[in-house]
Amino acid sequence: MMRVPATVPGEGKPDGGALMELHHLKTFATVAREGSLTRSAQILLLSQPAVSGHIKLLEEELGTVLFERTAKGMQLTREGLILLEEAERTLDAAKALVNRARGLQGDAAGPLALGIASDPAALRLGTLLSTLLSTHPRLRLRVSHHLSADVVDQVQDGRLDAGFVLEERPDRALRHLPVAPVRLRVVGPAAWRDRLAGAGWSDLAALPWVGTPPRCSFHLIAARAFARNGVAPGTIIEVDQESALKGLVTEGLGLALLREEQALAAAAAGEVALWPGEALRSHLHLILPLDKEGEPALQALRAAVRAVWQDPP
């Protein structure tokens, strides 16, 4: 663990031997951002008492109160707000030093948190992670599944290092790198094959739909298609996992959007009925924070995506 010695002004020796732990500063910055000990503990993979202990030790070493505990959560004091800027600069400097050293060695190491908003098989996730670890075995990977908009939010605020999403969501703080085109098809229960054969968008809108939440890309793509045709779908079930859509359609509950390759395979197997109308187009993107895209781990991720998809982002 890297430590920063607390020094007395004008001297180069540690003040009474005290050593300021960088992970205490990380805890301080996380609690300041989240305003909650519970959420901070979840993000940092620590117990709540450990998070409280970090804050207490840091306050004792700095000789000042950093937070006030209120009904709304942990709020920074005036001193805490001022010191937060210094803490964030120290953390950024420490990370830059480590990244620079790894860059000199040509190695990517340490944690890499990746968010996904799609089915892992559609992302070729197993192949991607295997490729990444074969070339950079010192990486420690964490993959978590979220809605598309939540992946974007968490890459923006640093809880995720990178993510995969459908649909470009322009943001000055993020780099959207196109990976591969995606086509989606409307499918329904196998028993509805004749009903779908000559259906138009107004006919589809009149049937029950299995939809996804508004923060999901599938929802945005479907809503845009219906809006172009002046109708809106009648959603009766909303699920937040792409993998659940086919199962609910197979059970006869309604129409849904599926990735074309999945829809065609399910239709060929007699599990669903494929609407013969237009395919809806989208694009898979890798998103990275602009201020960190030069870090070795993210460069390694981009190289692995290029190798797996043969379509350099």
mmCIF file of C-alpha atoms in Angstrom:
data_model
loop_
_atom_site.group_PDB
_atom_site.id
_atom_site.type_symbol
_atom_site.label_atom_id
_atom_site.label_comp_id
_atom_site.label_asym_id
_atom_site.label_seq_id
_atom_site.Cartn_x
_atom_site.Cartn_y
_atom_site.Cartn_z
ATOM 1 C CA MET A 1 0.000 0.000 0.000
ATOM 2 C CA MET A 2 1.443 3.376 -1.011
ATOM 3 C CA ARG A 3 1.615 5.857 1.872
ATOM 4 C CA VAL A 4 2.011 9.604 1.926
ATOM 5 C CA PRO A 5 4.017 10.899 4.907
ATOM 6 C CA ALA A 6 2.436 13.761 6.825
ATOM 7 C CA THR A 7 5.202 16.387 7.068
ATOM 8 C CA VAL A 8 5.761 19.408 9.235
ATOM 9 C CA PRO A 9 6.096 22.596 7.168
ATOM 10 C CA GLY A 10 9.743 23.318 6.486
ATOM 11 C CA GLU A 11 10.892 19.831 7.424
ATOM 12 C CA GLY A 12 11.339 16.671 5.422
ATOM 13 C CA LYS A 13 10.657 14.157 8.190
ATOM 14 C CA PRO A 14 7.340 12.549 9.034
ATOM 15 C CA ASP A 15 5.336 14.364 11.695
ATOM 16 C CA GLY A 16 5.561 12.121 14.729
ATOM 17 C CA GLY A 17 5.841 9.100 12.435
ATOM 18 C CA ALA A 18 2.219 9.432 11.228
ATOM 19 C CA LEU A 19 1.534 8.053 7.789
ATOM 20 C CA MET A 20 -1.492 9.003 5.722
ATOM 21 C CA GLU A 21 -2.968 6.008 3.914
ATOM 22 C CA LEU A 22 -4.056 6.569 0.325
ATOM 23 C CA HIS A 23 -6.966 4.198 0.791
ATOM 24 C CA HIS A 24 -8.243 6.499 3.571
ATOM 25 C CA LEU A 25 -8.240 9.340 1.049
ATOM 26 C CA LYS A 26 -10.085 7.131 -1.437
ATOM 27 C CA THR A 27 -12.703 6.375 1.209
ATOM 28 C CA PHE A 28 -12.995 10.095 1.991
ATOM 29 C CA ALA A 29 -13.564 10.949 -1.680
ATOM 30 C CA THR A 30 -16.085 8.132 -2.137
ATOM 31 C CA VAL A 31 -18.161 9.082 0.913
ATOM 32 C CA ALA A 32 -18.096 12.714 -0.212
ATOM 33 C CA ARG A 33 -19.424 11.712 -3.630
ATOM 34 C CA GLU A 34 -22.040 9.229 -2.419
ATOM 35 C CA GLY A 35 -23.149 10.975 0.784
ATOM 36 C CA SER A 36 -23.767 7.541 2.305
ATOM 37 C CA LEU A 37 -21.630 5.145 4.320
ATOM 38 C CA THR A 38 -23.687 2.187 3.115
ATOM 39 C CA ARG A 39 -23.337 2.946 -0.614
ATOM 40 C CA SER A 40 -19.664 3.806 -0.161
ATOM 41 C CA ALA A 41 -19.032 0.475 1.560
ATOM 42 C CA GLN A 42 -20.663 -1.349 -1.358
ATOM 43 C CA ILE A 43 -18.586 0.521 -3.932
ATOM 44 C CA LEU A 44 -15.319 0.074 -2.011
ATOM 45 C CA LEU A 45 -16.079 -3.584 -1.172
ATOM 46 C CA LEU A 46 -15.614 -2.848 2.526
ATOM 47 C CA SER A 47 -17.778 -3.196 5.599
ATOM 48 C CA GLN A 48 -19.574 -0.091 6.827
ATOM 49 C CA PRO A 49 -17.561 -0.076 10.110
ATOM 50 C CA ALA A 50 -14.355 -0.158 8.049
ATOM 51 C CA VAL A 51 -15.489 2.881 6.048
ATOM 52 C CA SER A 52 -16.387 4.718 9.272
ATOM 53 C CA GLY A 53 -12.998 3.746 10.686
ATOM 54 C CA HIS A 54 -11.153 5.178 7.689
ATOM 55 C CA ILE A 55 -12.965 8.488 8.062
ATOM 56 C CA LYS A 56 -12.318 8.609 11.812
ATOM 57 C CA LEU A 57 -8.585 7.906 11.395
ATOM 58 C CA LEU A 58 -8.278 10.518 8.670
ATOM 59 C CA GLU A 59 -10.108 13.126 10.760
ATOM 60 C CA GLU A 60 -7.810 12.380 13.711
ATOM 61 C CA GLU A 61 -4.703 12.696 11.582
ATOM 62 C CA LEU A 62 -5.854 15.896 9.892
ATOM 63 C CA GLY A 63 -7.166 17.334 13.139
ATOM 64 C CA THR A 64 -10.466 18.407 11.627
ATOM 65 C CA VAL A 65 -14.017 17.138 11.171
ATOM 66 C CA LEU A 66 -14.671 16.226 7.542
ATOM 67 C CA PHE A 67 -18.356 15.258 7.672
ATOM 68 C CA GLU A 68 -21.544 16.036 9.482
ATOM 69 C CA ARG A 69 -23.998 13.160 9.913
ATOM 70 C CA THR A 70 -27.463 14.417 8.966
ATOM 71 C CA ALA A 71 -30.859 12.915 8.227
ATOM 72 C CA LYS A 72 -29.958 13.190 4.522
ATOM 73 C CA GLY A 73 -26.658 11.358 4.948
ATOM 74 C CA MET A 74 -23.003 12.349 5.210
ATOM 75 C CA GLN A 75 -22.471 16.005 4.338
ATOM 76 C CA LEU A 76 -19.090 17.667 3.997
ATOM 77 C CA THR A 77 -18.131 20.356 6.478
ATOM 78 C CA ARG A 78 -16.602 23.577 5.174
ATOM 79 C CA GLU A 79 -13.158 22.177 5.983
ATOM 80 C CA GLY A 80 -14.042 18.845 4.386
ATOM 81 C CA LEU A 81 -15.066 20.546 1.150
ATOM 82 C CA ILE A 82 -11.739 22.375 0.974
ATOM 83 C CA LEU A 83 -9.679 19.289 1.808
ATOM 84 C CA LEU A 84 -11.596 17.129 -0.682
ATOM 85 C CA GLU A 85 -9.970 19.016 -3.564
ATOM 86 C CA GLU A 86 -6.526 18.282 -2.128
ATOM 87 C CA ALA A 87 -7.415 14.630 -1.538
ATOM 88 C CA GLU A 88 -8.608 14.187 -5.113
ATOM 89 C CA ARG A 89 -5.441 15.800 -6.454
ATOM 90 C CA THR A 90 -3.334 13.454 -4.315
ATOM 91 C CA LEU A 91 -5.252 10.397 -5.538
ATOM 92 C CA ASP A 92 -4.954 11.513 -9.149
ATOM 93 C CA ALA A 93 -1.222 12.091 -8.743
ATOM 94 C CA ALA A 94 -0.703 8.678 -7.155
ATOM 95 C CA LYS A 95 -2.664 6.967 -9.935
ATOM 96 C CA ALA A 96 -0.751 8.886 -12.604
ATOM 97 C CA LEU A 97 2.538 7.768 -11.036
ATOM 98 C CA VAL A 98 1.496 4.113 -11.043
ATOM 99 C CA ASN A 99 0.182 4.337 -14.616
ATOM 100 C CA ARG A 100 3.362 6.010 -15.767
ATOM 101 C CA ALA A 101 5.479 3.277 -14.211
ATOM 102 C CA ARG A 102 3.347 0.554 -15.793
ATOM 103 C CA GLY A 103 3.472 2.333 -19.116
ATOM 104 C CA LEU A 104 7.267 2.316 -18.972
ATOM 105 C CA GLN A 105 7.119 -1.442 -18.458
ATOM 106 C CA GLY A 106 4.548 -1.894 -21.216
ATOM 107 C CA ASP A 107 2.282 -3.650 -18.714
ATOM 108 C CA ALA A 108 -1.312 -3.127 -17.602
ATOM 109 C CA ALA A 109 -2.068 -4.268 -14.077
ATOM 110 C CA GLY A 110 -4.479 -3.687 -11.233
ATOM 111 C CA PRO A 111 -8.278 -3.435 -11.157
ATOM 112 C CA LEU A 112 -10.435 -2.822 -14.224
ATOM 113 C CA ALA A 113 -14.183 -2.418 -13.679
ATOM 114 C CA LEU A 114 -16.231 -3.044 -16.822
ATOM 115 C CA GLY A 115 -19.964 -2.410 -17.122
ATOM 116 C CA ILE A 116 -22.155 -4.206 -19.653
ATOM 117 C CA ALA A 117 -25.703 -3.459 -20.745
ATOM 118 C CA SER A 118 -26.151 -6.413 -23.095
ATOM 119 C CA ASP A 119 -26.201 -10.183 -23.108
ATOM 120 C CA PRO A 120 -22.633 -11.430 -22.410
ATOM 121 C CA ALA A 121 -22.728 -13.848 -25.349
ATOM 122 C CA ALA A 122 -23.671 -11.042 -27.749
ATOM 123 C CA LEU A 123 -20.685 -9.062 -26.474
ATOM 124 C CA ARG A 124 -18.326 -12.043 -26.983
ATOM 125 C CA LEU A 125 -17.488 -11.350 -23.352
ATOM 126 C CA GLY A 126 -15.796 -14.677 -22.585
ATOM 127 C CA THR A 127 -13.473 -14.363 -25.565
ATOM 128 C CA LEU A 128 -12.790 -10.705 -24.790
ATOM 129 C CA LEU A 129 -11.839 -11.325 -21.153
ATOM 130 C CA SER A 130 -9.742 -14.357 -22.073
ATOM 131 C CA THR A 131 -7.868 -12.307 -24.683
ATOM 132 C CA LEU A 132 -7.335 -9.469 -22.220
ATOM 133 C CA LEU A 133 -5.986 -11.700 -19.442
ATOM 134 C CA SER A 134 -3.775 -13.718 -21.770
ATOM 135 C CA THR A 135 -1.840 -10.574 -22.668
ATOM 136 C CA HIS A 136 -2.147 -8.786 -19.312
ATOM 137 C CA PRO A 137 -2.371 -11.430 -16.577
ATOM 138 C CA ARG A 138 -1.871 -8.882 -13.771
ATOM 139 C CA LEU A 139 -5.208 -7.214 -14.475
ATOM 140 C CA ARG A 140 -7.987 -7.882 -11.959
ATOM 141 C CA LEU A 141 -11.291 -7.716 -13.810
ATOM 142 C CA ARG A 142 -14.729 -6.929 -12.389
ATOM 143 C CA VAL A 143 -17.744 -7.131 -14.710
ATOM 144 C CA SER A 144 -21.201 -5.917 -13.686
ATOM 145 C CA HIS A 145 -24.516 -5.746 -15.548
ATOM 146 C CA HIS A 146 -26.587 -2.536 -15.623
ATOM 147 C CA LEU A 147 -29.076 -0.662 -17.760
ATOM 148 C CA SER A 148 -27.387 1.329 -20.533
ATOM 149 C CA ALA A 149 -27.923 4.733 -18.935
ATOM 150 C CA ASP A 150 -26.569 3.426 -15.630
ATOM 151 C CA VAL A 151 -23.398 2.197 -17.352
ATOM 152 C CA VAL A 152 -22.941 5.707 -18.750
ATOM 153 C CA ASP A 153 -23.519 7.302 -15.343
ATOM 154 C CA GLN A 154 -21.060 4.999 -13.595
ATOM 155 C CA VAL A 155 -18.312 5.498 -16.181
ATOM 156 C CA GLN A 156 -18.843 9.239 -15.793
ATOM 157 C CA ASP A 157 -18.484 9.217 -12.010
ATOM 158 C CA GLY A 158 -15.639 6.700 -11.844
ATOM 159 C CA ARG A 159 -17.443 3.692 -10.396
ATOM 160 C CA LEU A 160 -16.753 1.910 -13.687
ATOM 161 C CA ASP A 161 -13.606 2.258 -15.786
ATOM 162 C CA ALA A 162 -15.325 1.463 -19.083
ATOM 163 C CA GLY A 163 -18.526 -0.006 -20.442
ATOM 164 C CA PHE A 164 -20.398 -1.431 -23.395
ATOM 165 C CA VAL A 165 -23.701 0.163 -24.456
ATOM 166 C CA LEU A 166 -25.992 0.271 -27.455
ATOM 167 C CA GLU A 167 -26.730 3.690 -28.910
ATOM 168 C CA GLU A 168 -24.361 6.636 -28.697
ATOM 169 C CA ARG A 169 -25.185 9.016 -25.853
ATOM 170 C CA PRO A 170 -23.036 12.086 -26.575
ATOM 171 C CA ASP A 171 -21.177 13.410 -23.562
ATOM 172 C CA ARG A 172 -18.140 15.672 -23.511
ATOM 173 C CA ALA A 173 -16.566 13.624 -20.724
ATOM 174 C CA LEU A 174 -16.790 10.285 -22.562
ATOM 175 C CA ARG A 175 -15.269 8.704 -25.638
ATOM 176 C CA HIS A 176 -17.774 6.580 -27.600
ATOM 177 C CA LEU A 177 -15.928 4.049 -29.728
ATOM 178 C CA PRO A 178 -18.061 2.110 -32.257
ATOM 179 C CA VAL A 179 -17.467 -1.630 -32.023
ATOM 180 C CA ALA A 180 -20.039 -3.341 -34.247
ATOM 181 C CA PRO A 181 -23.448 -2.740 -35.884
ATOM 182 C CA VAL A 182 -26.452 -4.362 -34.205
ATOM 183 C CA ARG A 183 -29.794 -5.305 -35.784
ATOM 184 C CA LEU A 184 -32.928 -5.975 -33.727
ATOM 185 C CA ARG A 185 -36.054 -7.825 -34.800
ATOM 186 C CA VAL A 186 -39.620 -7.936 -33.501
ATOM 187 C CA VAL A 187 -40.681 -11.409 -32.367
ATOM 188 C CA GLY A 188 -43.843 -12.815 -30.839
ATOM 189 C CA PRO A 189 -45.144 -16.124 -29.493
ATOM 190 C CA ALA A 190 -44.977 -18.948 -32.030
ATOM 191 C CA ALA A 191 -48.797 -19.192 -32.004
ATOM 192 C CA TRP A 192 -49.020 -15.615 -33.327
ATOM 193 C CA ARG A 193 -47.217 -16.366 -36.617
ATOM 194 C CA ASP A 194 -50.301 -15.724 -38.786
ATOM 195 C CA ARG A 195 -51.162 -12.519 -36.865
ATOM 196 C CA LEU A 196 -47.677 -11.155 -37.474
ATOM 197 C CA ALA A 197 -47.441 -12.148 -41.139
ATOM 198 C CA GLY A 198 -49.218 -9.073 -42.505
ATOM 199 C CA ALA A 199 -49.002 -6.777 -39.481
ATOM 200 C CA GLY A 200 -47.980 -3.122 -39.643
ATOM 201 C CA TRP A 201 -46.687 -0.928 -36.843
ATOM 202 C CA SER A 202 -50.202 0.010 -35.741
ATOM 203 C CA ASP A 203 -51.071 -3.689 -35.521
ATOM 204 C CA LEU A 204 -47.941 -4.357 -33.468
ATOM 205 C CA ALA A 205 -48.788 -1.480 -31.124
ATOM 206 C CA ALA A 206 -52.211 -3.013 -30.450
ATOM 207 C CA LEU A 207 -50.663 -6.286 -29.225
ATOM 208 C CA PRO A 208 -49.183 -6.776 -25.715
ATOM 209 C CA TRP A 209 -45.457 -6.080 -25.409
ATOM 210 C CA VAL A 210 -42.683 -7.259 -23.123
ATOM 211 C CA GLY A 211 -40.606 -4.093 -22.784
ATOM 212 C CA THR A 212 -37.577 -2.766 -20.966
ATOM 213 C CA PRO A 213 -37.116 0.254 -18.644
ATOM 214 C CA PRO A 214 -36.733 3.760 -20.121
ATOM 215 C CA ARG A 215 -33.019 3.804 -19.258
ATOM 216 C CA CYS A 216 -32.450 0.724 -21.436
ATOM 217 C CA SER A 217 -31.311 1.089 -25.055
ATOM 218 C CA PHE A 218 -33.869 -1.467 -26.254
ATOM 219 C CA HIS A 219 -36.596 0.831 -24.895
ATOM 220 C CA LEU A 220 -35.168 3.847 -26.738
ATOM 221 C CA ILE A 221 -34.826 1.948 -30.026
ATOM 222 C CA ALA A 222 -38.396 0.610 -29.864
ATOM 223 C CA ALA A 223 -39.864 3.962 -28.812
ATOM 224 C CA ARG A 224 -38.124 5.700 -31.716
ATOM 225 C CA ALA A 225 -39.479 3.172 -34.225
ATOM 226 C CA PHE A 226 -43.035 3.463 -32.919
ATOM 227 C CA ALA A 227 -42.837 7.264 -32.827
ATOM 228 C CA ARG A 228 -41.789 7.325 -36.487
ATOM 229 C CA ASN A 229 -44.993 5.464 -37.254
ATOM 230 C CA GLY A 230 -47.216 7.590 -35.003
ATOM 231 C CA VAL A 231 -48.123 4.861 -32.497
ATOM 232 C CA ALA A 232 -46.995 3.639 -29.078
ATOM 233 C CA PRO A 233 -46.661 0.032 -27.828
ATOM 234 C CA GLY A 234 -48.905 -1.453 -25.174
ATOM 235 C CA THR A 235 -46.298 -2.692 -22.700
ATOM 236 C CA ILE A 236 -47.732 -5.126 -20.143
ATOM 237 C CA ILE A 237 -44.465 -6.417 -18.667
ATOM 238 C CA GLU A 238 -41.191 -4.591 -18.127
ATOM 239 C CA VAL A 239 -37.944 -6.486 -17.482
ATOM 240 C CA ASP A 240 -34.462 -5.115 -16.932
ATOM 241 C CA GLN A 241 -32.526 -8.085 -18.328
ATOM 242 C CA GLU A 242 -32.175 -8.639 -22.061
ATOM 243 C CA SER A 243 -31.784 -12.370 -21.395
ATOM 244 C CA ALA A 244 -35.360 -12.543 -20.003
ATOM 245 C CA LEU A 245 -37.059 -11.242 -23.150
ATOM 246 C CA LYS A 246 -36.972 -14.408 -25.242
ATOM 247 C CA GLY A 247 -38.236 -16.578 -22.394
ATOM 248 C CA LEU A 248 -41.270 -14.382 -21.807
ATOM 249 C CA VAL A 249 -42.080 -14.274 -25.527
ATOM 250 C CA THR A 250 -41.751 -18.063 -25.699
ATOM 251 C CA GLU A 251 -44.216 -18.315 -22.820
ATOM 252 C CA GLY A 252 -46.765 -16.466 -24.965
ATOM 253 C CA LEU A 253 -46.852 -13.200 -23.002
ATOM 254 C CA GLY A 254 -46.253 -10.717 -25.796
ATOM 255 C CA LEU A 255 -43.993 -9.206 -28.440
ATOM 256 C CA ALA A 256 -40.414 -8.084 -27.806
ATOM 257 C CA LEU A 257 -37.266 -6.916 -29.522
ATOM 258 C CA LEU A 258 -34.432 -9.431 -29.805
ATOM 259 C CA ARG A 259 -31.023 -9.200 -31.412
ATOM 260 C CA GLU A 260 -31.351 -10.459 -34.966
ATOM 261 C CA GLU A 261 -29.078 -13.469 -34.544
ATOM 262 C CA GLN A 262 -31.031 -14.580 -31.473
ATOM 263 C CA ALA A 263 -34.384 -13.907 -33.147
ATOM 264 C CA LEU A 264 -33.493 -15.888 -36.277
ATOM 265 C CA ALA A 265 -32.216 -18.845 -34.257
ATOM 266 C CA ALA A 266 -35.314 -18.879 -32.046
ATOM 267 C CA ALA A 267 -37.621 -18.639 -35.086
ATOM 268 C CA ALA A 268 -35.786 -21.478 -36.853
ATOM 269 C CA ALA A 269 -36.237 -23.601 -33.722
ATOM 270 C CA GLY A 270 -39.963 -22.851 -33.658
ATOM 271 C CA GLU A 271 -39.713 -21.040 -30.320
ATOM 272 C CA VAL A 272 -40.972 -17.665 -31.577
ATOM 273 C CA ALA A 273 -42.650 -16.102 -34.584
ATOM 274 C CA LEU A 274 -40.565 -13.556 -36.477
ATOM 275 C CA TRP A 275 -42.279 -10.385 -37.698
ATOM 276 C CA PRO A 276 -41.298 -10.087 -41.388
ATOM 277 C CA GLY A 277 -41.075 -6.296 -41.245
ATOM 278 C CA GLU A 278 -38.038 -4.062 -40.958
ATOM 279 C CA ALA A 279 -35.028 -4.710 -38.747
ATOM 280 C CA LEU A 280 -34.189 -1.911 -36.314
ATOM 281 C CA ARG A 281 -30.585 -0.756 -36.456
ATOM 282 C CA SER A 282 -28.272 0.285 -33.660
ATOM 283 C CA HIS A 283 -24.562 0.096 -32.821
ATOM 284 C CA LEU A 284 -22.510 -1.379 -30.009
ATOM 285 C CA HIS A 285 -20.140 1.151 -28.399
ATOM 286 C CA LEU A 286 -17.269 0.931 -25.954
ATOM 287 C CA ILE A 287 -17.293 4.004 -23.711
ATOM 288 C CA LEU A 288 -14.276 5.383 -21.869
ATOM 289 C CA PRO A 289 -13.699 8.521 -19.770
ATOM 290 C CA LEU A 290 -11.756 11.023 -21.864
ATOM 291 C CA ASP A 291 -9.496 12.009 -18.993
ATOM 292 C CA LYS A 292 -8.378 8.397 -18.418
ATOM 293 C CA GLU A 293 -8.388 6.807 -21.861
ATOM 294 C CA GLY A 294 -4.576 6.821 -21.989
ATOM 295 C CA GLU A 295 -4.252 4.600 -18.922
ATOM 296 C CA PRO A 296 -2.552 1.240 -19.620
ATOM 297 C CA ALA A 297 -5.551 -0.853 -18.535
ATOM 298 C CA LEU A 298 -7.913 0.998 -20.859
ATOM 299 C CA GLN A 299 -5.444 0.835 -23.721
ATOM 300 C CA ALA A 300 -5.198 -2.916 -23.116
ATOM 301 C CA LEU A 301 -8.991 -3.173 -23.204
ATOM 302 C CA ARG A 302 -9.167 -1.322 -26.517
ATOM 303 C CA ALA A 303 -6.537 -3.635 -28.004
ATOM 304 C CA ALA A 304 -8.482 -6.698 -26.843
ATOM 305 C CA VAL A 305 -11.705 -5.341 -28.364
ATOM 306 C CA ARG A 306 -9.885 -4.785 -31.664
ATOM 307 C CA ALA A 307 -8.553 -8.342 -31.594
ATOM 308 C CA VAL A 308 -11.931 -9.908 -30.820
ATOM 309 C CA TRP A 309 -14.162 -7.799 -33.063
ATOM 310 C CA GLN A 310 -11.699 -7.186 -35.922
ATOM 311 C CA ASP A 311 -13.176 -3.677 -36.098
ATOM 312 C CA PRO A 312 -10.838 -1.300 -34.277
ATOM 313 C CA PRO A 313 -12.536 1.152 -31.881
#
